[in-house]
mmCIF file of C-alpha atoms in Angstrom:
data_model
loop_
_atom_site.group_PDB
_atom_site.id
_atom_site.type_symbol
_atom_site.label_atom_id
_atom_site.label_comp_id
_atom_site.label_asym_id
_atom_site.label_seq_id
_atom_site.Cartn_x
_atom_site.Cartn_y
_atom_site.Cartn_z
ATOM 1 C CA MET A 1 33.542 20.653 80.856
ATOM 2 C CA GLY A 2 35.925 23.453 79.742
ATOM 3 C CA PRO A 3 39.388 23.070 78.323
ATOM 4 C CA SER A 4 41.119 22.094 81.651
ATOM 5 C CA ALA A 5 39.650 18.461 80.982
ATOM 6 C CA TRP A 6 42.687 18.392 78.330
ATOM 7 C CA ILE A 7 45.651 19.041 80.999
ATOM 8 C CA PHE A 8 43.963 16.643 83.389
ATOM 9 C CA GLY A 9 43.667 14.299 80.496
ATOM 10 C CA ALA A 10 47.398 14.908 79.655
ATOM 11 C CA ALA A 11 48.883 14.367 83.432
ATOM 12 C CA GLY A 12 46.769 10.970 83.615
ATOM 13 C CA ALA A 13 48.004 9.647 80.863
ATOM 14 C CA PHE A 14 51.729 10.760 81.817
ATOM 15 C CA ILE A 15 51.558 9.393 84.899
ATOM 16 C CA GLY A 16 50.000 5.871 83.524
ATOM 17 C CA VAL A 17 52.796 5.328 81.360
ATOM 18 C CA VAL A 18 55.413 6.204 83.712
ATOM 19 C CA ALA A 19 53.994 3.731 86.451
ATOM 20 C CA ALA A 20 53.635 1.280 83.378
ATOM 21 C CA TRP A 21 57.199 1.795 82.841
ATOM 22 C CA LEU A 22 58.211 1.658 86.451
ATOM 23 C CA VAL A 23 57.521 -1.968 86.313
ATOM 24 C CA SER A 24 59.362 -2.632 83.473
ATOM 25 C CA GLN A 25 61.865 -1.132 86.074
ATOM 26 C CA GLY A 26 61.368 -3.818 88.532
ATOM 27 C CA ASN A 27 58.568 -2.572 90.591
ATOM 28 C CA PRO A 28 55.569 -4.906 91.036
ATOM 29 C CA GLY A 29 53.173 -6.079 88.285
ATOM 30 C CA ASN A 30 50.425 -3.379 87.844
ATOM 31 C CA MET A 31 52.222 -2.071 90.788
ATOM 32 C CA GLY A 32 54.423 0.938 89.294
ATOM 33 C CA LEU A 33 52.881 3.464 91.293
ATOM 34 C CA CYS A 34 50.242 2.324 94.416
ATOM 35 C CA ILE A 35 50.357 4.816 97.213
ATOM 36 C CA ALA A 36 48.728 2.575 99.667
ATOM 37 C CA CYS A 37 51.083 -0.045 98.501
ATOM 38 C CA PHE A 38 54.475 2.177 98.362
ATOM 39 C CA LEU A 39 53.222 3.848 102.041
ATOM 40 C CA ARG A 40 52.757 -0.113 103.326
ATOM 41 C CA ASP A 41 56.115 -0.863 102.168
ATOM 42 C CA THR A 42 57.795 2.224 103.606
ATOM 43 C CA THR A 43 55.844 1.435 106.845
ATOM 44 C CA GLY A 44 57.067 -2.014 106.824
ATOM 45 C CA PHE A 45 61.039 -0.888 107.149
ATOM 46 C CA PHE A 46 60.295 0.210 110.447
ATOM 47 C CA GLY A 47 57.968 -2.222 111.943
ATOM 48 C CA GLY A 48 58.232 -5.131 109.236
ATOM 49 C CA ALA A 49 59.807 -7.652 111.701
ATOM 50 C CA LYS A 50 57.406 -6.974 114.510
ATOM 51 C CA ALA A 51 54.032 -6.664 112.429
ATOM 52 C CA ASN A 52 54.665 -9.780 109.448
ATOM 53 C CA MET A 53 55.888 -6.960 107.100
ATOM 54 C CA GLY A 54 59.203 -8.742 106.288
ATOM 55 C CA ALA A 55 58.037 -9.417 102.608
ATOM 56 C CA VAL A 56 56.777 -5.714 102.184
ATOM 57 C CA ALA A 57 59.566 -3.822 103.776
ATOM 58 C CA TYR A 58 61.397 -1.138 101.882
ATOM 59 C CA ILE A 59 61.565 2.460 101.513
ATOM 60 C CA ARG A 60 60.014 3.116 98.015
ATOM 61 C CA PRO A 61 61.914 6.424 96.676
ATOM 62 C CA GLU A 62 58.456 7.151 94.798
ATOM 63 C CA ILE A 63 57.109 8.748 98.048
ATOM 64 C CA ILE A 64 60.144 10.575 98.624
ATOM 65 C CA GLY A 65 60.028 11.856 95.032
ATOM 66 C CA LEU A 66 56.110 12.875 95.012
ATOM 67 C CA ILE A 67 56.477 15.109 98.031
ATOM 68 C CA LEU A 68 59.648 16.555 97.428
ATOM 69 C CA GLY A 69 58.613 17.286 93.726
ATOM 70 C CA ALA A 70 55.451 18.745 94.728
ATOM 71 C CA ALA A 71 57.038 20.667 97.446
ATOM 72 C CA ILE A 72 59.590 22.088 94.668
ATOM 73 C CA ALA A 73 56.483 22.817 92.505
ATOM 74 C CA ALA A 74 54.884 24.883 94.923
ATOM 75 C CA PHE A 75 57.535 26.717 96.169
ATOM 76 C CA ALA A 76 58.088 27.416 92.647
ATOM 77 C CA THR A 77 54.681 28.576 91.769
ATOM 78 C CA LYS A 78 54.231 30.322 95.359
ATOM 79 C CA GLU A 79 51.754 28.081 96.249
ATOM 80 C CA PHE A 80 53.482 26.355 99.362
ATOM 81 C CA ARG A 81 50.893 27.638 102.455
ATOM 82 C CA PRO A 82 51.642 25.954 105.485
ATOM 83 C CA ARG A 83 47.892 25.245 106.724
ATOM 84 C CA GLY A 84 45.534 22.720 108.509
ATOM 85 C CA GLY A 85 42.831 22.751 111.355
ATOM 86 C CA SER A 86 40.297 20.932 109.602
ATOM 87 C CA GLY A 87 39.466 18.033 111.406
ATOM 88 C CA THR A 88 43.069 16.994 111.618
ATOM 89 C CA LEU A 89 42.516 14.043 113.784
ATOM 90 C CA LEU A 90 39.820 12.687 111.939
ATOM 91 C CA ARG A 91 41.692 12.919 108.620
ATOM 92 C CA PHE A 92 44.422 10.565 110.684
ATOM 93 C CA VAL A 93 41.481 8.121 111.187
ATOM 94 C CA LEU A 94 40.158 8.154 107.670
ATOM 95 C CA GLY A 95 43.378 7.548 106.224
ATOM 96 C CA PHE A 96 43.704 4.929 108.376
ATOM 97 C CA ILE A 97 40.345 3.605 107.434
ATOM 98 C CA PHE A 98 41.388 4.073 103.536
ATOM 99 C CA MET A 99 44.708 2.138 104.145
ATOM 100 C CA VAL A 100 43.395 -1.069 105.913
ATOM 101 C CA SER A 101 40.639 -1.197 103.182
ATOM 102 C CA ALA A 102 42.709 -0.797 100.200
ATOM 103 C CA LEU A 103 45.012 -3.380 101.868
ATOM 104 C CA ILE A 104 41.970 -5.819 102.057
ATOM 105 C CA PHE A 105 41.674 -4.949 98.222
ATOM 106 C CA LEU A 106 45.395 -5.120 97.295
ATOM 107 C CA GLY A 107 45.734 -1.587 96.136
ATOM 108 C CA CYS A 108 44.707 1.851 96.332
ATOM 109 C CA THR A 109 42.233 4.013 94.049
ATOM 110 C CA VAL A 110 45.181 4.273 91.948
ATOM 111 C CA ARG A 111 46.572 0.845 91.673
ATOM 112 C CA ALA A 112 42.526 -0.315 90.676
ATOM 113 C CA TRP A 113 42.617 1.715 87.489
ATOM 114 C CA LEU A 114 46.472 0.374 86.664
ATOM 115 C CA ARG A 115 45.317 -3.020 87.462
ATOM 116 C CA LEU A 116 43.107 -2.725 84.730
ATOM 117 C CA GLY A 117 45.308 -0.844 82.671
ATOM 118 C CA GLY A 118 47.304 -4.013 82.823
ATOM 119 C CA GLY A 119 44.655 -6.466 82.194
ATOM 120 C CA ASP A 120 43.552 -7.599 85.425
ATOM 121 C CA LEU A 121 39.808 -7.609 85.554
ATOM 122 C CA ASN A 122 39.324 -8.208 89.104
ATOM 123 C CA ALA A 123 39.925 -4.488 88.811
ATOM 124 C CA LEU A 124 36.434 -3.997 87.534
ATOM 125 C CA TYR A 125 34.907 -5.022 90.830
ATOM 126 C CA GLY A 126 37.027 -2.413 92.827
ATOM 127 C CA VAL A 127 36.429 0.199 89.976
ATOM 128 C CA ALA A 128 32.713 -0.011 90.627
ATOM 129 C CA GLY A 129 32.959 -0.269 94.259
ATOM 130 C CA ILE A 130 34.984 3.264 93.905
ATOM 131 C CA ILE A 131 32.038 4.344 92.115
ATOM 132 C CA VAL A 132 29.839 3.463 94.833
ATOM 133 C CA GLY A 133 31.558 4.348 97.277
ATOM 134 C CA VAL A 134 32.300 8.190 95.672
ATOM 135 C CA SER A 135 28.777 8.349 95.264
ATOM 136 C CA ILE A 136 27.648 7.633 98.615
ATOM 137 C CA GLY A 137 30.487 10.438 99.866
ATOM 138 C CA ALA A 138 28.658 12.561 97.394
ATOM 139 C CA VAL A 139 25.393 12.189 98.986
ATOM 140 C CA PHE A 140 26.729 12.785 102.550
ATOM 141 C CA LEU A 141 28.602 15.818 101.018
ATOM 142 C CA LYS A 142 25.422 17.179 99.705
ATOM 143 C CA ASN A 143 23.685 16.788 102.923
ATOM 144 C CA GLY A 144 26.100 19.348 104.952
ATOM 145 C CA TYR A 145 29.272 16.621 105.732
ATOM 146 C CA ASN A 146 32.008 19.310 106.549
ATOM 147 C CA LEU A 147 35.368 18.700 108.205
ATOM 148 C CA GLY A 148 35.506 22.445 108.242
ATOM 149 C CA ARG A 149 38.020 25.261 106.591
ATOM 150 C CA SER A 150 41.972 24.992 107.219
ATOM 151 C CA LYS A 151 43.727 28.147 108.605
ATOM 152 C CA ARG A 152 47.051 29.335 108.253
ATOM 153 C CA LEU A 153 49.631 27.584 110.535
ATOM 154 C CA PRO A 154 52.926 28.902 111.715
ATOM 155 C CA ALA A 155 55.690 27.462 108.707
ATOM 156 C CA PRO A 156 57.026 25.001 110.754
ATOM 157 C CA LEU A 157 54.312 22.632 110.422
ATOM 158 C CA GLY A 158 53.972 23.042 107.082
ATOM 159 C CA TRP A 159 57.163 21.616 106.599
ATOM 160 C CA LEU A 160 56.434 18.191 107.960
ATOM 161 C CA GLY A 161 55.542 16.418 104.789
ATOM 162 C CA VAL A 162 59.194 17.961 103.477
ATOM 163 C CA LEU A 163 60.857 16.998 106.776
ATOM 164 C CA LEU A 164 59.566 13.356 106.708
ATOM 165 C CA ALA A 165 60.473 12.960 102.697
ATOM 166 C CA VAL A 166 64.167 14.041 103.680
ATOM 167 C CA VAL A 167 64.528 11.542 106.756
ATOM 168 C CA LEU A 168 63.103 9.100 104.150
ATOM 169 C CA LEU A 169 65.722 9.914 101.750
ATOM 170 C CA GLY A 170 68.475 9.482 104.214
ATOM 171 C CA LEU A 171 67.594 6.355 105.981
ATOM 172 C CA ALA A 172 66.516 4.814 101.975
ATOM 173 C CA LEU A 173 70.181 6.053 100.860
ATOM 174 C CA ALA A 174 71.723 4.740 104.008
ATOM 175 C CA SER A 175 70.306 1.281 103.455
ATOM 176 C CA ALA A 176 71.261 0.847 99.947
ATOM 177 C CA SER A 177 74.871 1.475 101.048
ATOM 178 C CA GLY A 178 74.549 -0.882 104.235
ATOM 179 C CA THR A 179 75.274 1.502 106.480
ATOM 180 C CA ALA A 180 71.835 2.175 108.026
ATOM 181 C CA PRO A 181 71.190 1.495 111.970
ATOM 182 C CA ASN A 182 70.099 -1.741 113.129
ATOM 183 C CA GLY A 183 66.283 -2.334 113.959
ATOM 184 C CA PHE A 184 65.513 -1.662 110.526
ATOM 185 C CA THR A 185 63.719 -4.279 108.605
ATOM 186 C CA VAL A 186 64.304 -4.392 104.461
ATOM 187 C CA THR A 187 63.312 -7.300 102.480
ATOM 188 C CA LYS A 188 66.301 -8.445 99.698
ATOM 189 C CA ALA A 189 66.173 -7.596 96.158
ATOM 190 C CA LYS A 190 64.778 -10.016 93.992
ATOM 191 C CA ALA A 191 63.926 -12.667 96.982
ATOM 192 C CA PHE A 192 61.733 -15.525 96.580
ATOM 193 C CA ALA A 193 59.494 -16.974 99.074
ATOM 194 C CA THR A 194 57.469 -20.557 99.193
ATOM 195 C CA GLY A 195 54.147 -20.461 99.950
ATOM 196 C CA THR A 196 54.494 -23.138 102.726
ATOM 197 C CA THR A 197 53.918 -22.344 106.388
ATOM 198 C CA PRO A 198 56.605 -20.468 107.309
ATOM 199 C CA PRO A 199 57.987 -19.760 103.929
ATOM 200 C CA ALA A 200 61.347 -20.599 102.779
ATOM 201 C CA VAL A 201 62.919 -17.454 101.384
ATOM 202 C CA PHE A 202 65.533 -17.612 99.138
ATOM 203 C CA LEU A 203 67.834 -15.310 96.490
ATOM 204 C CA LYS A 204 67.954 -17.251 93.098
ATOM 205 C CA GLY A 205 71.067 -18.356 91.180
ATOM 206 C CA PRO A 206 71.592 -17.773 87.461
ATOM 207 C CA ASP A 207 69.911 -21.284 86.757
ATOM 208 C CA GLY A 208 66.884 -20.483 88.479
ATOM 209 C CA THR A 209 67.706 -22.658 91.790
ATOM 210 C CA PRO A 210 68.224 -20.982 95.206
ATOM 211 C CA SER A 211 71.456 -19.531 95.710
ATOM 212 C CA LYS A 212 71.274 -18.564 99.198
ATOM 213 C CA ILE A 213 68.320 -19.276 101.912
ATOM 214 C CA LEU A 214 67.541 -16.566 103.726
ATOM 215 C CA LYS A 215 65.120 -18.281 106.135
ATOM 216 C CA PRO A 216 65.096 -20.530 107.893
ATOM 217 C CA ASP A 217 67.952 -19.748 109.713
ATOM 218 C CA GLY A 218 70.257 -22.907 109.113
ATOM 219 C CA ALA A 219 68.544 -24.187 106.078
ATOM 220 C CA MET A 220 69.782 -25.597 102.927
ATOM 221 C CA LEU A 221 69.046 -26.507 99.871
ATOM 222 C CA ALA A 222 68.794 -30.452 99.414
ATOM 223 C CA PRO A 223 70.016 -32.726 96.429
ATOM 224 C CA ASP A 224 66.211 -33.174 95.381
ATOM 225 C CA GLY A 225 65.536 -29.513 94.844
ATOM 226 C CA SER A 226 64.004 -29.192 98.409
ATOM 227 C CA ILE A 227 64.662 -26.323 101.254
ATOM 228 C CA VAL A 228 65.558 -28.848 104.457
ATOM 229 C CA GLY A 229 66.000 -26.989 107.625
ATOM 230 C CA ALA A 230 68.841 -27.164 110.138
ATOM 231 C CA ASP A 231 66.970 -30.431 111.974
ATOM 232 C CA GLY A 232 67.117 -32.074 108.566
ATOM 233 C CA ALA A 233 63.385 -31.861 108.238
ATOM 234 C CA VAL A 234 61.899 -30.565 104.929
ATOM 235 C CA VAL A 235 60.874 -27.107 105.032
ATOM 236 C CA ALA A 236 59.942 -26.851 101.592
ATOM 237 C CA SER A 237 59.152 -29.345 98.805
ATOM 238 C CA ALA A 238 61.143 -29.420 95.443
ATOM 239 C CA GLU A 239 57.874 -28.286 94.054
ATOM 240 C CA ALA A 240 57.023 -25.374 96.284
ATOM 241 C CA VAL A 241 60.817 -23.824 95.252
ATOM 242 C CA ALA A 242 59.542 -24.339 91.964
ATOM 243 C CA LYS A 243 56.479 -22.450 92.374
ATOM 244 C CA ALA A 244 57.708 -19.860 94.830
ATOM 245 C CA LYS A 245 57.080 -16.125 94.048
ATOM 246 C CA PRO A 246 59.005 -12.814 94.290
ATOM 247 C CA GLN A 247 58.381 -11.022 97.557
ATOM 248 C CA PRO A 248 56.557 -7.760 96.619
ATOM 249 C CA GLY A 249 59.364 -5.421 98.899
ATOM 250 C CA GLY A 250 62.303 -7.502 96.747
ATOM 251 C CA LYS A 251 60.901 -6.064 93.482
ATOM 252 C CA ARG A 252 61.782 -2.481 92.991
ATOM 253 C CA ALA A 253 63.355 -0.366 90.119
ATOM 254 C CA PRO A 254 66.570 1.074 91.113
ATOM 255 C CA ILE A 255 66.528 3.851 93.551
ATOM 256 C CA ALA A 256 67.665 6.790 91.044
ATOM 257 C CA ILE A 257 64.844 5.895 88.630
ATOM 258 C CA SER A 258 62.494 5.531 91.466
ATOM 259 C CA LEU A 259 63.325 8.639 93.354
ATOM 260 C CA VAL A 260 63.396 11.080 89.903
ATOM 261 C CA ALA A 261 60.115 9.276 88.614
ATOM 262 C CA GLY A 262 58.822 10.539 92.006
ATOM 263 C CA LEU A 263 60.240 13.937 91.632
ATOM 264 C CA VAL A 264 58.806 13.812 88.267
ATOM 265 C CA LEU A 265 55.542 12.713 88.888
ATOM 266 C CA GLY A 266 54.974 14.945 92.141
ATOM 267 C CA THR A 267 55.612 17.925 90.069
ATOM 268 C CA VAL A 268 53.112 17.134 87.275
ATOM 269 C CA ALA A 269 50.442 16.030 89.894
ATOM 270 C CA GLN A 270 50.928 19.580 91.968
ATOM 271 C CA ARG A 271 50.627 21.510 88.923
ATOM 272 C CA SER A 272 47.871 19.483 87.728
ATOM 273 C CA ARG A 273 45.594 19.208 90.313
ATOM 274 C CA PHE A 274 45.175 15.110 89.593
ATOM 275 C CA CYS A 275 43.271 13.278 91.981
ATOM 276 C CA SER A 276 41.930 9.796 91.345
ATOM 277 C CA ILE A 277 38.530 9.899 92.816
ATOM 278 C CA GLY A 278 38.251 13.823 92.423
ATOM 279 C CA GLY A 279 36.516 13.343 88.922
ATOM 280 C CA ILE A 280 33.837 10.844 89.625
ATOM 281 C CA ARG A 281 32.849 12.728 92.951
ATOM 282 C CA ASP A 282 32.380 16.069 90.733
ATOM 283 C CA VAL A 283 30.626 13.940 87.860
ATOM 284 C CA VAL A 284 28.173 12.888 90.666
ATOM 285 C CA LEU A 285 28.049 16.019 92.685
ATOM 286 C CA VAL A 286 27.982 18.698 90.346
ATOM 287 C CA LYS A 287 27.777 17.393 87.045
ATOM 288 C CA ARG A 288 31.448 18.330 86.074
ATOM 289 C CA PHE A 289 33.785 15.902 84.030
ATOM 290 C CA ASP A 290 37.173 17.951 83.541
ATOM 291 C CA LEU A 291 38.981 16.081 86.413
ATOM 292 C CA LEU A 292 37.332 12.526 85.220
ATOM 293 C CA PHE A 293 39.689 13.378 82.129
ATOM 294 C CA GLY A 294 42.585 12.588 84.424
ATOM 295 C CA VAL A 295 41.341 9.322 85.643
ATOM 296 C CA ILE A 296 40.318 8.567 81.737
ATOM 297 C CA GLY A 297 43.807 9.491 80.911
ATOM 298 C CA LEU A 298 45.346 7.382 83.351
ATOM 299 C CA LEU A 299 43.875 4.196 82.396
ATOM 300 C CA VAL A 300 44.717 4.621 78.651
ATOM 301 C CA GLY A 301 48.160 5.786 79.232
ATOM 302 C CA ALA A 302 48.999 2.488 81.490
ATOM 303 C CA PHE A 303 47.050 0.322 79.037
ATOM 304 C CA VAL A 304 49.046 1.647 75.950
ATOM 305 C CA ALA A 305 52.627 1.262 77.823
ATOM 306 C CA ASN A 306 51.935 -2.012 78.967
ATOM 307 C CA VAL A 307 50.608 -3.298 75.612
ATOM 308 C CA ALA A 308 53.756 -1.444 74.186
ATOM 309 C CA LEU A 309 56.238 -3.284 76.791
ATOM 310 C CA GLY A 310 54.586 -6.695 76.576
ATOM 311 C CA GLN A 311 53.343 -6.705 80.198
ATOM 312 C CA PHE A 312 49.464 -6.576 79.417
ATOM 313 C CA ASN A 313 47.684 -9.692 80.472
ATOM 314 C CA LEU A 314 44.439 -10.238 80.322
ATOM 315 C CA GLY A 315 42.144 -11.913 82.307
ATOM 316 C CA PHE A 316 40.952 -12.938 86.264
ATOM 317 C CA GLU A 317 43.678 -15.532 86.973
ATOM 318 C CA ASN A 318 47.424 -15.273 87.803
ATOM 319 C CA GLN A 319 47.277 -11.205 88.493
ATOM 320 C CA PRO A 320 50.133 -9.978 90.186
ATOM 321 C CA ILE A 321 49.349 -9.276 93.640
ATOM 322 C CA ALA A 322 45.476 -9.689 93.612
ATOM 323 C CA HIS A 323 42.858 -11.862 94.748
ATOM 324 C CA THR A 324 39.650 -13.516 92.330
ATOM 325 C CA ASP A 325 37.149 -12.333 95.693
ATOM 326 C CA ALA A 326 34.770 -9.984 93.680
ATOM 327 C CA LEU A 327 32.411 -8.689 96.231
ATOM 328 C CA GLY A 328 35.953 -8.510 98.640
ATOM 329 C CA ASN A 329 37.248 -6.449 95.878
ATOM 330 C CA PHE A 330 33.818 -4.306 95.787
ATOM 331 C CA ALA A 331 33.167 -3.915 98.802
ATOM 332 C CA ALA A 332 37.114 -3.045 100.170
ATOM 333 C CA MET A 333 37.260 -0.087 97.247
ATOM 334 C CA ALA A 334 33.545 0.873 98.354
ATOM 335 C CA VAL A 335 35.050 1.818 101.649
ATOM 336 C CA ALA A 336 38.154 3.045 100.312
ATOM 337 C CA GLY A 337 36.155 5.254 97.691
ATOM 338 C CA LEU A 338 33.817 6.515 100.861
ATOM 339 C CA ALA A 339 36.674 7.299 103.012
ATOM 340 C CA ALA A 340 38.587 9.388 100.364
ATOM 341 C CA VAL A 341 35.839 11.498 99.233
ATOM 342 C CA MET A 342 35.236 12.285 103.303
ATOM 343 C CA LEU A 343 38.788 13.081 103.111
ATOM 344 C CA GLY A 344 38.392 15.508 100.506
ATOM 345 C CA GLY A 345 41.056 13.662 97.626
ATOM 346 C CA CYS A 346 42.443 10.312 97.053
ATOM 347 C CA PRO A 347 45.613 9.022 98.887
ATOM 348 C CA PHE A 348 48.283 10.372 95.690
ATOM 349 C CA ARG A 349 46.675 13.750 96.763
ATOM 350 C CA GLN A 350 46.964 13.726 100.416
ATOM 351 C CA VAL A 351 50.595 12.834 99.616
ATOM 352 C CA ILE A 352 51.079 16.040 97.177
ATOM 353 C CA MET A 353 49.150 18.323 99.521
ATOM 354 C CA SER A 354 51.556 17.122 102.564
ATOM 355 C CA GLY A 355 54.529 18.350 100.266
ATOM 356 C CA GLU A 356 52.674 22.097 99.563
ATOM 357 C CA GLY A 357 52.428 22.347 103.149
ATOM 358 C CA ASP A 358 49.287 20.899 104.589
ATOM 359 C CA ALA A 359 49.281 20.064 107.635
ATOM 360 C CA ASP A 360 45.480 17.992 107.391
ATOM 361 C CA ALA A 361 46.954 16.010 104.597
ATOM 362 C CA PHE A 362 50.329 14.920 106.725
ATOM 363 C CA ALA A 363 47.696 13.693 109.266
ATOM 364 C CA ALA A 364 45.982 11.647 106.588
ATOM 365 C CA VAL A 365 49.275 10.317 105.485
ATOM 366 C CA LEU A 366 50.635 8.814 109.129
ATOM 367 C CA GLY A 367 47.166 7.605 109.637
ATOM 368 C CA MET A 368 47.777 5.577 106.143
ATOM 369 C CA ALA A 369 50.940 4.438 107.436
ATOM 370 C CA ALA A 370 49.031 3.725 110.628
ATOM 371 C CA GLY A 371 46.470 1.480 109.286
ATOM 372 C CA ALA A 372 49.387 -0.476 106.981
ATOM 373 C CA PHE A 373 51.080 -1.731 110.892
ATOM 374 C CA VAL A 374 47.753 -2.619 112.022
ATOM 375 C CA ALA A 375 46.687 -4.685 109.071
ATOM 376 C CA HIS A 376 49.434 -6.575 108.899
ATOM 377 C CA TRP A 377 50.002 -6.752 112.417
ATOM 378 C CA GLN A 378 46.519 -8.040 113.056
ATOM 379 C CA GLY A 379 46.398 -10.396 109.691
ATOM 380 C CA ILE A 380 43.655 -8.199 108.259
ATOM 381 C CA ALA A 381 45.564 -7.409 104.560
ATOM 382 C CA SER A 382 44.462 -9.689 101.866
ATOM 383 C CA SER A 383 46.669 -11.911 99.998
ATOM 384 C CA ALA A 384 46.470 -13.760 96.917
ATOM 385 C CA LYS A 385 44.541 -16.488 98.149
ATOM 386 C CA GLY A 386 41.831 -13.577 98.854
ATOM 387 C CA LEU A 387 40.276 -12.236 102.023
ATOM 388 C CA SER A 388 41.731 -12.816 105.534
ATOM 389 C CA GLN A 389 39.119 -13.954 108.466
ATOM 390 C CA LEU A 390 39.107 -10.308 109.542
ATOM 391 C CA GLY A 391 38.878 -8.555 106.258
ATOM 392 C CA TRP A 392 34.685 -8.614 106.270
ATOM 393 C CA PRO A 393 34.482 -7.567 109.679
ATOM 394 C CA ALA A 394 36.848 -5.077 109.669
ATOM 395 C CA LEU A 395 34.904 -3.554 106.512
ATOM 396 C CA ALA A 396 32.074 -3.779 108.108
ATOM 397 C CA VAL A 397 33.309 -1.792 111.552
ATOM 398 C CA MET A 398 35.108 0.229 108.922
ATOM 399 C CA ALA A 399 31.731 1.386 107.313
ATOM 400 C CA VAL A 400 30.139 2.080 110.173
ATOM 401 C CA VAL A 401 32.742 4.573 111.764
ATOM 402 C CA LEU A 402 32.525 6.464 108.595
ATOM 403 C CA VAL A 403 29.156 6.925 108.543
ATOM 404 C CA ALA A 404 28.924 8.395 112.077
ATOM 405 C CA ILE A 405 31.832 10.488 111.162
ATOM 406 C CA ALA A 406 29.584 11.492 108.258
ATOM 407 C CA LEU A 407 26.590 11.986 111.165
ATOM 408 C CA ILE A 408 28.618 13.688 113.570
ATOM 409 C CA LYS A 409 30.338 16.073 110.984
ATOM 410 C CA ARG A 410 27.320 17.069 108.941
ATOM 411 C CA GLU A 411 26.404 20.744 109.340
ATOM 412 C CA ARG A 412 22.673 21.929 110.662
ATOM 413 C CA ALA A 413 21.078 23.980 107.770
ATOM 414 C CA ALA A 414 20.309 27.624 109.333
#
């Protein structure tokens, strides 16, 4: 362990503090920063209406800021290098697998630590899964798994990540001003949804009662507090209305705060090389502990900030956007951790590298976006009730695919 351990630790603590602070500014609980969730929400903006993503459809400015912040830092330090060609298609597949498994857990490898820092003890099973998945990945690396070396690419290919961020920024600003083109899906800010099937979606007034019914069309609030449809049938009882929960896409910090936070975090992550799984990998693989301090700092920073902000809630039950299926949490993060090692870095690191000119990382980010679309479209993503019926079969198939990729890309000893 060298002096760089303290740099990683300080960077991780800073990220944890900012993530917790973003929750106080409006982001979902224990989700001030979640690459999987935020890429999923951004994907929902483009396909929400057709992929059961209406509750999670919002371009997250933090993603934009992370890419642009990393690009600015890379340019300033002459580290922006267009590169790629290292198993690009397989990286898309690995990103896809990571995202689907993360949505079964309900959070990426960064959010697993942030959930724990917020008191969510269900995250302990997820963290255990990460350690197991990363350890298995380390065994694959020791046995020759390698996607190959990247090479220098034409400059335009290095700008793909930055171009994506700029396009998203334009759409986000247009959406915020109400001038976005038709055809996109945006979850209304501070929207609530009942647990009924189908759910009733509404905005709350100052007195806590529905002030505007968004769905279903033509529904209205009855005198007894229930929501009735246009045909007079009860859509949601008064009890269901009282217990309605905020839609994840409707919980967000102001766009300016989110964007600036993303820019700062992108700069810090680019300069520090922060990675939420790299520390565990290095400990298992080469017995080096420097990067691990980044994860420790992330956990400590989130914990201290959550306590200071009154957001710490210790326990298994009633945790925000989480379920209590211990084995499901463990298995999902084991698959996600393995996929991240095979990618060469966690999703946070992939987003940052896409801002540095890495076309392979950009392919992984696109794979994660595709995984988010499919996970919701096919009903694979979990909910607060637990894993879906397709959760376990999906994890089994993805685990087999990861092992197959590891065997196919294994370098034979001369």
